Amino acid sequence: MSLDIDVKFNEDNNSWVVYLKGELDIYTSPELKETLIDALDKKDGNIIINGKNLDYVDSTGLGVLISILKRVREKDNNVYLQNIKPNIRKLFDITKLDKVFIFKE
């Protein structure tokens, strides 16, 4: 139960690129939320979450993503999910959150 978070700002597309490795669950979600809020406090922009090395997301993790989505949309930005593994994508499909988040290949 760990999550490595690497956040970098990309000036070219005005986005925070977030690389996640591990599990986004009840134990790791608060750290992600705090990291992303700190980033958005520094500079508003889109959030691009690269889930290539993300292995698991639970309901608490989904809640954090939804709260971040609400925050970025207040500034007309968005949250993009890319390289999401099929088992995690299925969770978004089942919960209909695939209609809310933008998935990129």
PDB file of C-alpha atoms in Angstrom:
ATOM      1  CA  MET A   1       0.000   0.000   0.000  1.00  0.00           C
ATOM      2  CA  SER A   2       2.091   2.832  -1.254  1.00  0.00           C
ATOM      3  CA  LEU A   3       1.856   5.506  -3.882  1.00  0.00           C
ATOM      4  CA  ASP A   4       4.712   7.381  -5.495  1.00  0.00           C
ATOM      5  CA  ILE A   5       3.649  10.779  -6.786  1.00  0.00           C
ATOM      6  CA  ASP A   6       5.687  12.854  -9.212  1.00  0.00           C
ATOM      7  CA  VAL A   7       4.205  16.187 -10.298  1.00  0.00           C
ATOM      8  CA  LYS A   8       5.678  18.490 -12.938  1.00  0.00           C
ATOM      9  CA  PHE A   9       4.240  21.558 -14.632  1.00  0.00           C
ATOM     10  CA  ASN A  10       4.272  21.623 -18.426  1.00  0.00           C
ATOM     11  CA  GLU A  11       4.220  25.230 -19.653  1.00  0.00           C
ATOM     12  CA  ASP A  12       3.494  24.172 -23.244  1.00  0.00           C
ATOM     13  CA  ASN A  13       0.003  22.927 -22.452  1.00  0.00           C
ATOM     14  CA  ASN A  14      -0.572  24.701 -19.117  1.00  0.00           C
ATOM     15  CA  SER A  15      -0.888  21.401 -17.305  1.00  0.00           C
ATOM     16  CA  TRP A  16       0.304  19.655 -14.202  1.00  0.00           C
ATOM     17  CA  VAL A  17       1.474  16.206 -15.281  1.00  0.00           C
ATOM     18  CA  VAL A  18       1.067  13.707 -12.456  1.00  0.00           C
ATOM     19  CA  TYR A  19       2.854  10.359 -12.566  1.00  0.00           C
ATOM     20  CA  LEU A  20       1.404   7.832 -10.149  1.00  0.00           C
ATOM     21  CA  LYS A  21       3.007   4.532  -9.176  1.00  0.00           C
ATOM     22  CA  GLY A  22       1.356   2.081  -6.814  1.00  0.00           C
ATOM     23  CA  GLU A  23      -2.091   2.083  -5.265  1.00  0.00           C
ATOM     24  CA  LEU A  24      -4.516   4.973  -4.832  1.00  0.00           C
ATOM     25  CA  ASP A  25      -6.583   3.946  -1.837  1.00  0.00           C
ATOM     26  CA  ILE A  26      -7.818   5.097   1.553  1.00  0.00           C
ATOM     27  CA  TYR A  27      -4.246   5.215   2.852  1.00  0.00           C
ATOM     28  CA  THR A  28      -2.639   7.083  -0.058  1.00  0.00           C
ATOM     29  CA  SER A  29      -5.480   9.314  -1.280  1.00  0.00           C
ATOM     30  CA  PRO A  30      -4.923  12.111   1.282  1.00  0.00           C
ATOM     31  CA  GLU A  31      -1.326  12.542   0.111  1.00  0.00           C
ATOM     32  CA  LEU A  32      -2.413  12.809  -3.523  1.00  0.00           C
ATOM     33  CA  LYS A  33      -5.124  15.317  -2.661  1.00  0.00           C
ATOM     34  CA  GLU A  34      -2.714  17.474  -0.663  1.00  0.00           C
ATOM     35  CA  THR A  35      -0.078  17.308  -3.411  1.00  0.00           C
ATOM     36  CA  LEU A  36      -2.521  18.348  -6.127  1.00  0.00           C
ATOM     37  CA  ILE A  37      -4.072  21.131  -4.057  1.00  0.00           C
ATOM     38  CA  ASP A  38      -0.582  22.479  -3.313  1.00  0.00           C
ATOM     39  CA  ALA A  39       0.217  22.381  -7.030  1.00  0.00           C
ATOM     40  CA  LEU A  40      -3.012  24.164  -7.979  1.00  0.00           C
ATOM     41  CA  ASP A  41      -2.401  26.768  -5.269  1.00  0.00           C
ATOM     42  CA  LYS A  42       0.910  27.556  -7.000  1.00  0.00           C
ATOM     43  CA  LYS A  43      -0.566  27.669 -10.483  1.00  0.00           C
ATOM     44  CA  ASP A  44      -3.921  26.856 -12.020  1.00  0.00           C
ATOM     45  CA  GLY A  45      -3.960  24.501 -14.979  1.00  0.00           C
ATOM     46  CA  ASN A  46      -5.160  21.200 -16.313  1.00  0.00           C
ATOM     47  CA  ILE A  47      -4.273  18.000 -14.523  1.00  0.00           C
ATOM     48  CA  ILE A  48      -2.954  15.127 -16.610  1.00  0.00           C
ATOM     49  CA  ILE A  49      -2.732  11.919 -14.624  1.00  0.00           C
ATOM     50  CA  ASN A  50      -0.468   9.307 -16.133  1.00  0.00           C
ATOM     51  CA  GLY A  51      -1.648   5.966 -14.785  1.00  0.00           C
ATOM     52  CA  LYS A  52       0.887   3.764 -16.563  1.00  0.00           C
ATOM     53  CA  ASN A  53       2.247   2.504 -13.233  1.00  0.00           C
ATOM     54  CA  LEU A  54      -0.944   2.877 -11.212  1.00  0.00           C
ATOM     55  CA  ASP A  55      -2.089  -0.564 -10.100  1.00  0.00           C
ATOM     56  CA  TYR A  56      -5.248   0.026  -8.093  1.00  0.00           C
ATOM     57  CA  VAL A  57      -7.864   2.696  -7.300  1.00  0.00           C
ATOM     58  CA  ASP A  58     -10.576   2.372  -4.652  1.00  0.00           C
ATOM     59  CA  SER A  59     -13.609   4.537  -3.921  1.00  0.00           C
ATOM     60  CA  THR A  60     -11.576   6.920  -1.779  1.00  0.00           C
ATOM     61  CA  GLY A  61      -9.198   7.450  -4.682  1.00  0.00           C
ATOM     62  CA  LEU A  62     -12.134   8.130  -6.988  1.00  0.00           C
ATOM     63  CA  GLY A  63     -13.412  10.668  -4.466  1.00  0.00           C
ATOM     64  CA  VAL A  64     -10.108  12.527  -4.513  1.00  0.00           C
ATOM     65  CA  LEU A  65     -10.104  12.611  -8.305  1.00  0.00           C
ATOM     66  CA  ILE A  66     -13.666  13.937  -8.333  1.00  0.00           C
ATOM     67  CA  SER A  67     -12.829  16.660  -5.802  1.00  0.00           C
ATOM     68  CA  ILE A  68      -9.802  17.709  -7.874  1.00  0.00           C
ATOM     69  CA  LEU A  69     -11.931  17.701 -11.008  1.00  0.00           C
ATOM     70  CA  LYS A  70     -14.433  20.070  -9.346  1.00  0.00           C
ATOM     71  CA  ARG A  71     -11.595  22.372  -8.327  1.00  0.00           C
ATOM     72  CA  VAL A  72      -9.942  22.585 -11.765  1.00  0.00           C
ATOM     73  CA  ARG A  73     -13.269  23.062 -13.540  1.00  0.00           C
ATOM     74  CA  GLU A  74     -13.901  26.180 -11.450  1.00  0.00           C
ATOM     75  CA  LYS A  75     -11.053  27.713 -13.490  1.00  0.00           C
ATOM     76  CA  ASP A  76     -12.257  26.224 -16.802  1.00  0.00           C
ATOM     77  CA  ASN A  77      -9.586  23.536 -16.751  1.00  0.00           C
ATOM     78  CA  ASN A  78      -9.970  19.775 -16.787  1.00  0.00           C
ATOM     79  CA  VAL A  79      -8.559  16.468 -15.549  1.00  0.00           C
ATOM     80  CA  TYR A  80      -7.225  14.085 -18.169  1.00  0.00           C
ATOM     81  CA  LEU A  81      -6.461  10.441 -17.498  1.00  0.00           C
ATOM     82  CA  GLN A  82      -3.961   8.712 -19.715  1.00  0.00           C
ATOM     83  CA  ASN A  83      -2.341   5.283 -19.878  1.00  0.00           C
ATOM     84  CA  ILE A  84      -4.926   3.904 -17.475  1.00  0.00           C
ATOM     85  CA  LYS A  85      -4.815   0.131 -17.067  1.00  0.00           C
ATOM     86  CA  PRO A  86      -7.920  -1.847 -18.122  1.00  0.00           C
ATOM     87  CA  ASN A  87      -8.775  -2.940 -14.557  1.00  0.00           C
ATOM     88  CA  ILE A  88      -8.881   0.684 -13.413  1.00  0.00           C
ATOM     89  CA  ARG A  89     -10.666   1.890 -16.545  1.00  0.00           C
ATOM     90  CA  LYS A  90     -13.364  -0.709 -15.813  1.00  0.00           C
ATOM     91  CA  LEU A  91     -13.990   0.970 -12.443  1.00  0.00           C
ATOM     92  CA  PHE A  92     -14.621   4.280 -14.208  1.00  0.00           C
ATOM     93  CA  ASP A  93     -16.920   2.556 -16.704  1.00  0.00           C
ATOM     94  CA  ILE A  94     -18.966   0.821 -13.985  1.00  0.00           C
ATOM     95  CA  THR A  95     -19.387   4.030 -11.986  1.00  0.00           C
ATOM     96  CA  LYS A  96     -20.161   6.048 -15.155  1.00  0.00           C
ATOM     97  CA  LEU A  97     -17.256   8.340 -14.313  1.00  0.00           C
ATOM     98  CA  ASP A  98     -15.935   7.629 -17.803  1.00  0.00           C
ATOM     99  CA  LYS A  99     -18.509  10.240 -18.871  1.00  0.00           C
ATOM    100  CA  VAL A 100     -17.016  12.827 -16.496  1.00  0.00           C
ATOM    101  CA  PHE A 101     -13.268  12.400 -16.965  1.00  0.00           C
ATOM    102  CA  ILE A 102     -11.446  12.698 -20.264  1.00  0.00           C
ATOM    103  CA  PHE A 103      -9.387   9.653 -21.162  1.00  0.00           C
ATOM    104  CA  LYS A 104      -6.356  10.017 -23.405  1.00  0.00           C
ATOM    105  CA  GLU A 105      -4.403   7.161 -24.973  1.00  0.00           C
TER     106      GLU A 105
END
